[in-house]
Amino acid sequence: MEVIICDTQEAVADRVANYIKYLINKKENATLGLATGSTPIKLYKKLIELYNNNEVTFKKTTTFNLDEYYNIDGDNIQSYRYFMNKYLFNKIDIDIDKSKAHFLICLEGENPNLIGDLYEKKIINAGGIDLQILGLGSNGHIGFNEPSSSFMSKTRIKTLTQKTIDDNSRLFNKNEYQPNMAMTMGISTILNAKYIILIATGENKSDAVNRLISGAISSKNPASILQNHKNVIVILDEDASSKVNNIDYYLNAAKENKKLQEQFGYFHELK
Ligand code: GLP
């Protein structure tokens, strides 16, 4: 696991956007796994900037969103599809082929098991995910894989914990319906990505970040399983990194890695 600590949230967004740019310029038909939530908004803004400057094109990119609320239509402002359109896809509309942007919409009456299985097949048919972007829940969840989720899990429906419902309630109006279930890629689905970049910013993530990097690997803390993936980069701002043990080691390693990567490139496993 590589840990990179940036001065500000903007610097985090910059760094991740540049990884994505590098990836797409290396493999133009790359498949990206995308995340929602407050954390990646600045990243998407940065990608739009790069796109407008002709530094990157998404013409041949396929995307899979990580998760989606259950029983929320894709046009609903609370849906993650709406979020992606608002913060990224509509701004690069002339460029992205939306039929290559996949979402996990599952409405009442639809069988979540079949939708989950179909999503898995679509990911496989696309050749797997080259780079998965992740945020981090304050309870250690990735996607909507709540504590106790199986490390072997595939895309499926999950019931949300009260902690997640409370954390996300800030995004809902007082009388607005807030789902207590969601579709999510499974932990095993996420681990099948060739590369993973997890982003966390803000002091409120600092405990979860420390447990992710150096806590015991346990289904009680789903993100901890990322310690076992061979190509994970955790990119933090200073606030989110404030409780990382042995921080000097990571700062030093990041400097050394940067030199090597500038010389030999990134994403060496992608052809
Ligand atoms: C949400 C999403 C996650 C997201 C996380 C953090 O519930 N299911 O995919 O990464 O929680 O969200 P935020 O970036 O808003 O803190």
Coordinates of C-alpha atoms and ligand atoms in Angstrom, one line a residue:
M1 CA 0.0 0.0 0.0
E2 CA 1.4 3.4 -1.0
V3 CA 0.3 6.3 1.1
I4 CA 0.6 9.8 -0.3
I5 CA -0.1 12.9 1.8
C6 CA -0.9 16.2 0.1
D7 CA -1.0 19.6 1.6
T8 CA -4.6 20.4 0.6
Q9 CA -7.8 18.8 -0.8
E10 CA -7.1 20.6 -4.1
A11 CA -3.7 18.9 -4.2
V12 CA -5.3 15.6 -3.6
A13 CA -7.7 16.2 -6.5
D14 CA -4.8 17.3 -8.7
R15 CA -2.8 14.2 -7.9
V16 CA -5.6 11.7 -8.5
A17 CA -6.7 13.5 -11.7
N18 CA -3.2 13.2 -13.0
Y19 CA -3.1 9.5 -12.3
I20 CA -6.4 9.1 -14.3
K21 CA -5.0 11.2 -17.1
Y22 CA -1.8 9.1 -17.2
L23 CA -3.9 5.9 -17.2
I24 CA -6.2 7.0 -20.0
N25 CA -3.3 8.3 -22.1
K26 CA -1.6 5.0 -21.6
K27 CA -4.7 2.9 -22.2
E28 CA -7.4 4.8 -24.0
N29 CA -10.1 2.2 -23.6
A30 CA -9.5 2.0 -19.9
T31 CA -12.2 0.9 -17.5
L32 CA -12.7 3.1 -14.5
G33 CA -14.6 2.4 -11.3
L34 CA -16.0 5.7 -10.0
A35 CA -17.1 6.8 -6.6
T36 CA -19.6 9.4 -5.3
G37 CA -19.8 11.4 -2.1
S38 CA -18.4 14.7 -1.1
T39 CA -14.7 13.6 -1.4
P40 CA -14.4 13.1 -5.2
I41 CA -16.2 16.3 -6.2
K42 CA -12.9 18.2 -6.5
L43 CA -11.4 15.4 -8.5
Y44 CA -14.2 15.5 -11.1
K45 CA -13.8 19.3 -11.3
K46 CA -10.1 18.8 -12.1
L47 CA -10.9 16.1 -14.7
I48 CA -13.2 18.5 -16.5
E49 CA -10.4 21.1 -16.5
L50 CA -8.0 18.6 -18.0
Y51 CA -10.7 17.6 -20.6
N52 CA -11.3 21.3 -21.5
N53 CA -7.5 21.8 -21.9
N54 CA -7.4 18.8 -24.3
E55 CA -5.1 16.9 -21.9
V56 CA -7.4 13.9 -21.7
T57 CA -10.3 12.4 -23.6
F58 CA -12.9 10.0 -22.3
K59 CA -14.1 8.9 -25.7
K60 CA -13.1 5.3 -25.3
T61 CA -13.4 5.1 -21.5
T62 CA -15.9 2.7 -19.8
T63 CA -17.1 3.5 -16.3
F64 CA -18.7 1.5 -13.6
N65 CA -20.1 3.3 -10.6
L66 CA -19.4 1.8 -7.3
D67 CA -22.7 1.9 -5.6
E68 CA -26.3 3.4 -5.7
Y69 CA -29.2 3.8 -3.4
Y70 CA -31.9 1.2 -3.7
N71 CA -35.2 2.2 -5.1
I72 CA -34.1 5.7 -6.3
D73 CA -34.6 6.4 -9.9
G74 CA -31.6 7.6 -11.9
D75 CA -33.2 11.0 -12.6
N76 CA -33.8 11.6 -8.8
I77 CA -31.4 14.2 -7.5
Q78 CA -30.4 11.9 -4.8
S79 CA -29.3 9.1 -7.2
Y80 CA -25.6 8.6 -7.8
R81 CA -26.3 8.6 -11.5
Y82 CA -27.7 12.1 -11.2
F83 CA -24.6 13.0 -9.2
M84 CA -22.2 11.7 -11.8
N85 CA -24.1 13.5 -14.6
K86 CA -24.0 16.7 -12.6
Y87 CA -20.4 16.6 -11.5
L88 CA -18.8 14.9 -14.5
F89 CA -20.6 13.4 -17.4
N90 CA -22.7 16.3 -18.4
K91 CA -19.6 18.5 -18.5
I92 CA -17.8 16.1 -20.9
D93 CA -21.0 15.2 -22.7
I94 CA -19.8 15.6 -26.2
D95 CA -17.0 13.3 -25.4
I96 CA -18.2 10.4 -23.3
D97 CA -20.3 7.7 -24.7
K98 CA -23.0 7.4 -21.9
S99 CA -23.8 3.8 -22.9
K100 CA -20.4 3.0 -21.5
A101 CA -21.2 4.6 -18.2
H102 CA -22.8 1.9 -16.0
F103 CA -24.9 2.3 -12.9
L104 CA -26.5 0.1 -10.3
I105 CA -30.1 1.3 -10.5
C106 CA -32.5 -1.1 -8.8
L107 CA -36.1 -0.1 -8.3
E108 CA -38.7 -1.7 -6.1
G109 CA -40.0 -4.9 -7.8
E110 CA -36.7 -5.5 -9.6
N111 CA -34.6 -8.4 -8.4
P112 CA -31.4 -7.0 -6.8
N113 CA -29.7 -10.4 -7.1
L114 CA -30.1 -10.4 -10.9
I115 CA -29.0 -6.8 -11.2
G116 CA -25.9 -7.6 -9.1
D117 CA -25.1 -10.6 -11.2
L118 CA -25.5 -8.7 -14.4
Y119 CA -23.2 -5.9 -13.2
E120 CA -20.6 -8.5 -12.4
K121 CA -20.9 -9.9 -16.0
K122 CA -20.7 -6.4 -17.5
I123 CA -17.5 -5.7 -15.6
I124 CA -16.0 -9.0 -16.7
N125 CA -17.1 -8.3 -20.3
A126 CA -15.4 -4.9 -20.2
G127 CA -12.2 -6.7 -19.3
G128 CA -12.3 -5.9 -15.6
I129 CA -11.7 -2.5 -13.9
D130 CA -8.3 -1.0 -14.5
L131 CA -8.5 1.7 -11.8
Q132 CA -11.1 1.8 -9.1
I133 CA -11.6 5.1 -7.2
L134 CA -12.8 4.8 -3.7
G135 CA -13.9 7.1 -0.9
L136 CA -13.9 6.0 2.8
G137 CA -16.9 5.8 5.2
S138 CA -16.1 7.0 8.7
N139 CA -17.1 3.5 9.8
G140 CA -14.5 2.0 7.4
H141 CA -16.9 1.1 4.7
I142 CA -15.9 1.1 1.0
G143 CA -18.7 1.5 -1.5
F144 CA -21.7 0.5 0.7
N145 CA -19.9 -2.5 2.1
E146 CA -20.7 -2.0 5.7
P147 CA -18.8 -3.5 8.7
S148 CA -19.3 -7.3 8.7
S149 CA -19.5 -7.5 4.9
S150 CA -17.8 -10.6 3.5
F151 CA -14.5 -10.1 1.9
M152 CA -15.7 -12.5 -0.8
S153 CA -18.8 -10.5 -1.5
K154 CA -19.9 -9.6 -5.1
T155 CA -22.2 -6.8 -6.3
R156 CA -25.4 -7.0 -4.2
I157 CA -27.9 -5.2 -2.1
K158 CA -26.9 -4.1 1.5
T159 CA -28.8 -2.7 4.4
L160 CA -27.1 0.4 5.6
T161 CA -25.9 0.9 9.2
Q162 CA -27.4 3.7 11.3
K163 CA -23.9 5.4 11.3
T164 CA -23.9 5.6 7.5
I165 CA -27.5 6.8 7.4
D166 CA -26.6 9.5 9.9
D167 CA -23.4 10.5 8.1
N168 CA -25.3 10.9 4.8
S169 CA -28.4 12.6 6.3
R170 CA -26.6 15.9 5.7
L171 CA -27.3 15.4 2.0
F172 CA -31.0 15.0 2.4
N173 CA -33.7 17.6 3.2
K174 CA -35.6 17.2 6.4
N175 CA -38.7 15.6 4.9
E176 CA -37.0 13.9 2.0
Y177 CA -37.0 10.1 1.7
Q178 CA -33.6 8.7 2.6
P179 CA -33.1 5.0 1.6
N180 CA -31.8 2.5 4.2
M181 CA -30.6 0.1 1.5
A182 CA -28.2 0.3 -1.4
M183 CA -26.7 -1.6 -4.2
T184 CA -22.9 -1.9 -4.1
M185 CA -20.0 -3.6 -5.7
G186 CA -18.8 -6.3 -3.4
I187 CA -15.5 -6.3 -1.6
S188 CA -14.2 -9.0 -3.9
T189 CA -15.5 -7.0 -6.9
I190 CA -13.4 -4.1 -5.7
L191 CA -10.4 -6.2 -5.0
N192 CA -10.5 -7.5 -8.6
A193 CA -9.6 -4.0 -9.9
K194 CA -6.0 -3.9 -11.1
Y195 CA -5.3 -0.6 -9.4
I196 CA -7.2 1.1 -6.6
I197 CA -6.9 4.7 -5.4
L198 CA -8.6 5.5 -2.2
I199 CA -9.1 9.2 -1.4
A200 CA -9.8 10.6 2.1
T201 CA -9.9 14.2 3.2
G202 CA -10.8 16.0 6.4
E203 CA -10.2 15.4 10.0
N204 CA -13.5 13.4 10.4
K205 CA -11.8 10.6 8.3
S206 CA -8.6 10.4 10.3
D207 CA -9.6 7.5 12.6
A208 CA -10.9 5.5 9.7
V209 CA -7.7 6.3 7.7
N210 CA -5.4 5.1 10.5
R211 CA -7.5 1.9 10.9
L212 CA -7.4 1.3 7.1
I213 CA -3.6 1.6 6.9
S214 CA -2.4 -0.1 10.1
G215 CA -5.5 -1.6 11.8
A216 CA -6.1 -5.4 12.0
I217 CA -7.6 -6.8 8.8
S218 CA -11.2 -7.6 9.8
S219 CA -14.6 -7.6 8.3
K220 CA -15.5 -5.2 11.1
N221 CA -13.4 -2.7 9.2
P222 CA -14.0 -3.4 5.5
A223 CA -11.4 -1.0 4.1
S224 CA -8.7 -2.9 6.0
I225 CA -8.7 -5.6 3.4
L226 CA -7.1 -3.2 1.0
Q227 CA -3.9 -3.9 2.8
N228 CA -3.9 -7.2 0.9
H229 CA -4.3 -5.7 -2.5
K230 CA -1.0 -5.3 -4.4
N231 CA -1.7 -2.0 -6.1
V232 CA -3.4 0.3 -3.7
I233 CA -2.6 4.0 -3.4
V234 CA -4.1 5.9 -0.5
I235 CA -4.1 9.7 -1.1
L236 CA -4.8 11.9 1.8
D237 CA -4.9 15.6 2.8
E238 CA -3.0 16.6 6.0
D239 CA -6.2 16.5 8.1
A240 CA -7.1 13.0 7.1
S241 CA -3.5 11.9 7.7
S242 CA -3.3 13.4 11.2
K243 CA -3.6 10.1 13.0
V244 CA -1.5 7.9 10.7
N245 CA 1.1 5.9 12.7
N246 CA 4.7 6.2 11.5
I247 CA 3.9 9.1 9.2
D248 CA 7.6 9.9 8.5
Y249 CA 8.0 6.6 6.9
Y250 CA 5.2 7.2 4.4
L251 CA 6.4 10.7 3.6
N252 CA 9.8 9.5 2.9
A253 CA 8.6 6.5 0.9
A254 CA 6.3 8.7 -1.2
K255 CA 9.3 10.9 -2.2
E256 CA 11.4 7.9 -3.2
N257 CA 8.5 6.3 -5.1
K258 CA 7.8 9.6 -7.0
K259 CA 11.3 9.7 -8.3
L260 CA 11.1 6.1 -9.6
Q261 CA 7.6 6.6 -11.0
E262 CA 8.7 9.7 -12.9
Q263 CA 11.5 7.7 -14.4
F264 CA 9.7 4.4 -15.1
G265 CA 6.0 5.4 -15.3
Y266 CA 2.9 4.3 -13.5
F267 CA 0.4 1.4 -13.9
H268 CA 3.1 -1.0 -15.2
E269 CA 0.6 -3.9 -15.2
L270 CA -1.6 -2.3 -17.8
K271 CA -1.0 -3.1 -21.4
Ligands
GLP1 C1 -20.9 7.0 1.1 C2 -20.6 6.1 -0.2 C3 -19.2 5.8 -0.3 C4 -18.4 7.0 0.0 C5 -18.4 7.3 1.4 C6 -17.8 8.6 1.9 O1 -21.8 6.5 1.9 N1 -21.3 4.9 -0.2 O2 -18.9 5.3 -1.6 O3 -17.0 6.8 -0.4 O4 -19.7 7.2 1.9 O5 -18.5 9.7 1.5 P1 -18.0 11.2 1.6 O6 -17.0 11.3 0.5 O7 -19.2 12.0 1.3 O8 -17.5 11.3 2.9

